[in-house]
Coordinates of C-alpha atoms and ligand atoms in Angstrom, one line a residue:
M1 CA -27.9 24.9 26.3
A2 CA -29.4 24.4 22.9
L3 CA -32.5 25.5 21.2
V4 CA -34.8 22.7 19.9
Y5 CA -37.0 23.4 17.0
H6 CA -37.8 20.6 14.7
A7 CA -40.5 21.6 12.3
D8 CA -38.1 22.9 9.8
R9 CA -34.4 23.4 10.7
R10 CA -33.8 25.7 7.8
I11 CA -36.4 28.2 9.0
A12 CA -35.3 27.8 12.6
A13 CA -31.7 28.5 11.6
M14 CA -32.7 31.6 9.7
V15 CA -34.6 33.0 12.7
L16 CA -31.7 32.1 15.0
A17 CA -29.3 34.0 12.8
K18 CA -31.6 37.0 12.9
L19 CA -31.9 36.9 16.7
K20 CA -28.1 36.7 17.0
D21 CA -27.8 39.8 14.8
D22 CA -30.3 41.6 17.0
G23 CA -28.4 40.6 20.1
G24 CA -31.4 38.6 21.3
V25 CA -29.6 35.3 21.9
A26 CA -26.1 34.5 22.9
P27 CA -23.7 34.1 19.9
A28 CA -23.1 30.5 21.1
A29 CA -26.8 29.5 21.1
Q30 CA -27.4 26.5 18.8
L31 CA -30.2 24.4 17.4
A32 CA -30.4 20.9 18.8
D33 CA -31.9 17.8 17.3
G34 CA -35.3 17.0 18.7
F35 CA -38.6 15.4 17.8
Y36 CA -42.0 17.1 17.8
Q37 CA -43.3 15.0 20.6
R38 CA -40.2 15.7 22.7
L39 CA -40.5 19.5 22.2
R40 CA -43.0 20.0 24.9
K41 CA -40.9 18.2 27.5
E42 CA -37.6 19.5 26.2
V43 CA -38.1 23.1 25.5
L44 CA -41.0 25.0 27.0
P45 CA -41.2 23.4 30.4
R46 CA -37.4 23.6 30.6
D47 CA -37.3 27.3 30.5
L48 CA -40.6 28.3 31.9
D49 CA -40.2 26.1 34.9
F50 CA -36.7 27.3 35.4
L51 CA -38.0 30.9 35.4
H52 CA -40.9 30.1 37.7
M53 CA -38.5 28.7 40.2
F54 CA -36.6 31.9 40.5
G55 CA -38.4 34.8 38.9
R56 CA -42.1 34.0 39.2
R57 CA -44.4 32.5 41.6
P58 CA -45.3 29.1 40.3
I59 CA -48.9 29.0 39.0
G60 CA -51.3 28.1 41.7
T61 CA -49.0 28.6 44.7
K62 CA -48.8 31.3 47.4
G63 CA -45.1 31.2 48.0
P64 CA -42.8 34.2 48.0
C65 CA -42.3 35.8 44.6
V66 CA -38.8 36.8 43.8
E67 CA -38.5 39.8 41.5
N68 CA -38.0 38.9 37.9
D69 CA -34.9 40.9 37.4
M70 CA -33.2 40.3 40.7
P71 CA -29.6 39.2 40.3
L72 CA -29.4 35.4 40.7
E73 CA -26.9 33.5 42.6
H74 CA -25.0 31.1 40.4
E75 CA -25.1 28.4 43.0
L76 CA -28.9 28.6 43.2
I77 CA -29.1 28.3 39.5
E78 CA -27.0 25.2 39.6
I79 CA -29.2 23.6 42.3
A80 CA -32.3 24.4 40.2
L81 CA -30.8 23.0 37.1
Q82 CA -30.0 19.8 38.9
R83 CA -33.5 19.5 40.2
L84 CA -35.0 20.1 36.7
K85 CA -32.7 17.5 35.3
R86 CA -33.8 15.0 37.9
N87 CA -37.4 15.8 37.0
G88 CA -36.7 15.2 33.4
F89 CA -37.6 18.8 32.4
V90 CA -34.1 19.7 31.3
A91 CA -31.9 18.0 28.8
E92 CA -28.9 16.3 30.5
D93 CA -26.5 18.7 28.8
A94 CA -28.4 21.9 29.7
Y95 CA -26.2 24.5 31.4
F96 CA -26.4 28.1 32.4
S97 CA -23.9 30.5 30.9
A98 CA -22.5 32.7 33.6
E99 CA -20.7 34.7 30.9
A100 CA -23.9 35.9 29.3
T101 CA -24.3 39.6 29.6
H102 CA -28.1 39.3 30.1
Q103 CA -30.1 38.2 33.0
L104 CA -31.5 34.8 33.3
A105 CA -34.8 35.8 31.8
Q106 CA -33.0 36.7 28.6
E107 CA -30.4 34.0 28.7
V108 CA -32.8 31.2 29.3
G109 CA -36.4 32.4 28.8
Y110 CA -35.7 34.5 25.7
R111 CA -34.1 31.7 24.0
D112 CA -37.1 29.4 23.8
F113 CA -40.2 31.4 24.6
H114 CA -39.2 34.3 22.6
F115 CA -37.6 32.2 20.0
L116 CA -41.0 30.7 19.2
Y117 CA -42.5 34.2 19.2
Y118 CA -39.9 35.5 16.7
L119 CA -40.2 32.4 14.7
G120 CA -43.8 33.3 13.9
L121 CA -43.0 36.9 13.4
Y122 CA -40.0 36.5 11.0
A123 CA -41.1 33.3 9.2
E124 CA -44.9 33.2 9.0
H125 CA -44.9 32.3 5.2
E126 CA -42.0 29.9 5.5
I127 CA -43.7 28.1 8.4
G128 CA -46.8 27.7 6.4
A129 CA -44.8 26.3 3.5
G130 CA -42.9 24.1 5.9
V131 CA -46.0 22.5 7.4
L132 CA -47.4 21.9 3.9
E133 CA -44.2 20.1 3.0
L134 CA -44.3 18.0 6.1
L135 CA -47.9 16.9 5.5
K136 CA -46.9 16.0 1.9
Q137 CA -43.9 14.0 3.1
K138 CA -46.1 12.1 5.5
G139 CA -48.6 11.3 2.7
I140 CA -51.4 13.1 4.6
I141 CA -52.1 15.5 1.7
A142 CA -51.5 15.1 -2.1
S143 CA -48.2 16.3 -3.4
S144 CA -50.0 18.9 -5.5
A145 CA -51.9 20.3 -2.5
A146 CA -51.6 24.1 -2.1
Y147 CA -53.4 27.0 -0.3
S148 CA -54.0 30.5 -1.5
S149 CA -51.9 33.0 0.5
E150 CA -53.8 35.8 -1.4
A151 CA -57.2 34.5 -0.2
F152 CA -55.9 34.2 3.3
E153 CA -54.6 37.8 3.3
R154 CA -58.0 39.0 2.0
L155 CA -59.7 37.2 4.8
R156 CA -57.2 38.6 7.3
Q157 CA -58.0 42.1 6.1
E158 CA -61.7 41.5 6.5
V159 CA -61.4 40.0 10.0
K160 CA -59.2 42.9 11.0
A161 CA -61.7 45.4 9.7
H162 CA -64.9 43.9 11.0
F163 CA -64.3 41.6 14.0
E164 CA -64.7 42.7 17.5
I165 CA -62.1 40.6 19.5
P166 CA -62.0 41.3 23.3
D167 CA -58.9 39.1 23.7
T168 CA -57.3 36.2 21.9
A169 CA -54.4 33.8 22.0
M170 CA -54.3 33.5 18.2
S171 CA -50.9 34.4 16.8
P172 CA -50.6 35.6 13.2
V173 CA -48.8 32.4 12.3
M174 CA -51.5 30.3 13.9
E175 CA -54.2 32.1 11.9
R176 CA -52.3 31.2 8.7
L177 CA -51.8 27.6 9.8
L178 CA -55.5 27.0 10.6
Y179 CA -56.6 28.6 7.3
L180 CA -54.0 26.5 5.5
L181 CA -55.1 23.3 7.1
S182 CA -58.8 23.7 6.3
S183 CA -57.9 24.9 2.8
V184 CA -56.0 21.7 2.0
K185 CA -58.4 19.4 3.8
Q186 CA -61.6 21.1 2.5
P187 CA -63.9 19.5 5.1
R188 CA -67.6 19.1 4.3
R189 CA -68.7 19.2 7.9
T190 CA -66.7 21.0 10.6
I191 CA -67.5 21.3 14.4
G192 CA -65.6 23.8 16.5
I193 CA -66.0 23.7 20.3
G194 CA -64.9 26.6 22.6
I195 CA -64.9 29.1 19.8
F196 CA -65.4 32.2 22.0
C197 CA -66.0 35.3 19.8
G198 CA -65.5 33.4 16.5
N199 CA -62.0 34.6 16.1
T200 CA -60.6 31.1 16.0
L201 CA -63.4 29.5 14.1
V202 CA -63.0 32.1 11.3
W203 CA -59.6 30.6 10.4
N204 CA -61.0 27.1 10.5
A205 CA -64.0 28.0 8.4
G206 CA -62.4 30.8 6.4
A207 CA -61.6 28.6 3.3
S208 CA -65.4 28.4 2.8
C209 CA -66.3 32.0 3.7
N210 CA -66.1 35.5 2.3
G211 CA -62.8 36.7 0.9
G212 CA -61.0 33.5 1.9
K213 CA -63.4 31.2 0.1
V214 CA -61.8 28.5 -2.1
Y215 CA -64.5 25.8 -1.8
E216 CA -68.1 25.1 -0.7
A217 CA -68.7 23.5 2.7
E218 CA -71.9 21.9 3.9
N219 CA -71.9 22.8 7.6
V220 CA -69.8 24.5 10.1
Y221 CA -70.9 24.4 13.8
G222 CA -69.5 26.9 16.2
I223 CA -70.2 26.0 19.8
D224 CA -69.5 27.8 23.1
I225 CA -71.0 27.4 26.5
D226 CA -70.9 31.2 26.9
A227 CA -74.1 32.7 25.4
Q228 CA -72.5 36.2 25.2
A229 CA -69.5 34.9 23.4
I230 CA -71.8 33.2 20.9
C231 CA -73.7 36.4 20.4
L232 CA -70.5 38.2 19.6
A233 CA -69.4 35.4 17.3
K234 CA -72.7 35.8 15.4
Q235 CA -72.3 39.5 15.1
N236 CA -68.7 39.1 13.9
F237 CA -69.6 36.5 11.2
G238 CA -72.7 38.5 10.3
R239 CA -70.2 41.1 8.8
L240 CA -68.8 38.5 6.4
T241 CA -70.5 37.1 3.3
D242 CA -70.9 33.4 2.3
V243 CA -71.5 32.3 5.9
D244 CA -75.0 30.7 5.6
H245 CA -73.5 27.3 6.3
V246 CA -72.1 28.5 9.6
E247 CA -74.3 27.8 12.6
F248 CA -73.6 29.1 16.1
I249 CA -74.8 27.2 19.2
A250 CA -74.7 28.4 22.8
E251 CA -74.4 25.1 24.6
D252 CA -72.1 22.9 26.7
G253 CA -69.8 21.3 24.0
R254 CA -70.3 17.9 25.6
L255 CA -74.1 18.0 25.1
A256 CA -73.7 19.4 21.6
A257 CA -71.2 16.6 20.8
D258 CA -73.8 14.0 21.9
R259 CA -76.7 15.7 20.2
L260 CA -75.4 16.7 16.8
A261 CA -75.5 14.1 14.1
G262 CA -72.3 13.1 12.4
P263 CA -70.4 12.5 10.4
F264 CA -67.8 15.2 10.8
D265 CA -64.6 15.4 8.9
Y266 CA -63.0 18.3 10.9
I267 CA -63.0 18.9 14.6
Y268 CA -61.5 22.0 16.2
L269 CA -61.0 21.9 20.0
D270 CA -60.4 25.0 22.0
A271 CA -62.7 24.8 25.1
D272 CA -61.3 25.6 28.5
S273 CA -63.5 24.1 31.2
E274 CA -63.9 25.8 34.6
V275 CA -63.6 22.3 36.1
N276 CA -60.8 20.6 34.3
G277 CA -59.4 23.2 32.0
K278 CA -58.1 21.7 28.7
G279 CA -58.8 18.3 30.2
I280 CA -62.2 18.7 28.5
Y281 CA -60.6 18.0 25.1
L282 CA -60.5 14.3 25.8
E283 CA -64.1 14.2 27.0
L284 CA -65.2 16.1 23.8
L285 CA -63.1 13.9 21.5
Q286 CA -64.4 10.6 23.0
R287 CA -67.9 11.8 22.4
L288 CA -67.2 12.9 18.9
Y289 CA -64.8 10.1 17.9
P290 CA -67.5 7.7 16.6
K291 CA -68.8 10.5 14.5
L292 CA -65.4 11.4 13.0
S293 CA -65.1 10.0 9.4
P294 CA -62.2 7.8 8.5
G295 CA -59.4 10.1 7.4
G296 CA -61.1 13.0 9.4
W297 CA -58.9 15.5 11.2
V298 CA -58.9 16.8 14.8
V299 CA -57.1 20.0 15.4
A300 CA -56.5 21.0 19.0
H301 CA -55.2 24.4 20.0
D302 CA -52.9 25.3 23.0
T303 CA -51.2 21.9 23.1
T304 CA -47.7 23.1 23.8
L305 CA -48.4 25.8 26.4
P306 CA -46.6 24.7 29.6
A307 CA -49.5 25.9 31.8
F308 CA -51.8 23.3 30.1
R309 CA -49.4 20.4 29.8
H310 CA -50.6 18.3 32.7
Q311 CA -54.3 18.9 31.7
L312 CA -53.5 17.7 28.2
D313 CA -51.4 14.6 29.0
D314 CA -54.3 12.2 28.6
Y315 CA -55.6 13.8 25.5
L316 CA -52.2 13.7 23.8
H317 CA -51.8 10.1 24.9
F318 CA -55.1 9.2 23.3
V319 CA -54.4 10.9 20.0
R320 CA -50.9 9.7 19.7
D321 CA -52.0 6.1 20.2
R322 CA -51.9 4.5 16.7
R323 CA -54.9 2.4 17.6
N324 CA -57.0 5.6 17.7
F325 CA -55.3 7.8 15.1
T326 CA -53.1 6.9 12.2
E327 CA -50.9 10.0 12.8
S328 CA -50.7 12.8 15.3
I329 CA -48.4 15.7 14.8
C330 CA -47.4 18.5 17.2
L331 CA -47.1 21.7 15.1
D332 CA -45.0 23.8 17.4
V333 CA -45.3 27.0 15.4
D334 CA -45.8 29.4 18.4
I335 CA -46.0 29.3 22.1
F336 CA -49.5 27.9 22.1
G337 CA -49.0 25.0 19.6
L338 CA -51.5 22.9 17.7
E339 CA -51.9 19.1 17.6
L340 CA -53.2 17.7 14.3
S341 CA -54.5 14.1 14.5
I342 CA -55.6 12.1 11.5
K343 CA -58.1 9.2 12.0
Ligands
SAM401 C1 -59.8 30.3 26.0 S1 -61.3 30.4 25.1 C2 -60.8 30.0 23.5 C3 -60.2 31.3 22.9 C4 -59.2 31.1 21.8 N1 -58.1 30.2 22.2 C5 -58.6 32.4 21.3 O1 -57.4 32.5 21.3 O2 -59.4 33.3 20.9 C6 -62.1 29.0 25.7 C7 -63.6 29.0 25.4 O3 -64.1 27.7 25.8 C8 -65.4 28.0 26.3 N2 -65.9 26.8 27.1 C9 -65.5 26.4 28.3 N3 -66.2 25.3 28.7 C10 -66.9 24.9 27.6 C11 -67.8 23.8 27.4 N4 -68.0 22.9 28.3 N5 -68.4 23.8 26.1 C12 -68.2 24.7 25.2 N6 -67.4 25.8 25.4 C13 -66.7 25.9 26.6 C14 -65.3 29.3 27.0 O4 -66.6 29.9 27.2 C15 -64.4 30.1 26.2 O5 -65.0 30.9 25.3

């Protein structure tokens, strides 16, 4: 079975070699060709669903839960593989290596889930540079576009020192990626919805704030339905300087999207609705779409996490439709992923 990582094969190969040195993946593990849009189908569901079938209770079911490290019958594995292939979750050539010294969790799960984790850990700078290069190749940003890694590191130190963050899904590489994107786009007016304690908004707005500041922005709106989360976000941003243009609003993002006047040139989506989970992204975007300037960017978090994939199908379909957006790119830099769509 092969690894698929498409963002930058050079970086992926470097990380793979390191994992082989550490004994983390089988010596025979390889990188396979793939496309961004295929990644979600090809890699993450493949391994997580596989593990769920054997080692974990599938999300939302009450069936018996087999212990994670229970030895697995080869025959059962083959049956599951066939089923996954039929469902289109697994590449046709996927196979399980019975010779592997590790258990299935390491042999299959480690390879992709942990691969993405280690990718961010070992290659944060390279991934940043790789994404910049990709955006240049696609003509989305100027060939001279750059971001300041020093300004980003200053901001990171400040956030580390001053922010109270109860919990977060932000990985270090995602922090850098969000900072980098807003740095090169330099939006005048940004709206972020589902910003929780401000820990995600700070990377989206960081290029116009405090130690990370590289340009002047007009407005940044940070919206969350949870008033306590907004209170904490205000406290957190209150410990930074140059944040007068950042306004926090405790409100349902759908109402705020209807009420606030456009235009916006940068939209950050991270809400997780109690009713339809990440399905709310499409509702939010459809309300904001007429207010998004031509050439404006929409950045959506969590778009490759298997747990959300069905909730996000309609959203991804909408943004990948060329009638709605000129380009939409899956930035598979960690297990959560980011979809960047350009109007
Ligand atoms: C999972 S959190 C985002 C956290 C972020 N991914 C991180 O790693 O720190 C989702 C947020 O969406 C907010 N939310 C849920 N429904 C919302 C809505 N209708 N409008 C605005 N925010 C909403 C929740 O209150 C929560 O703070």
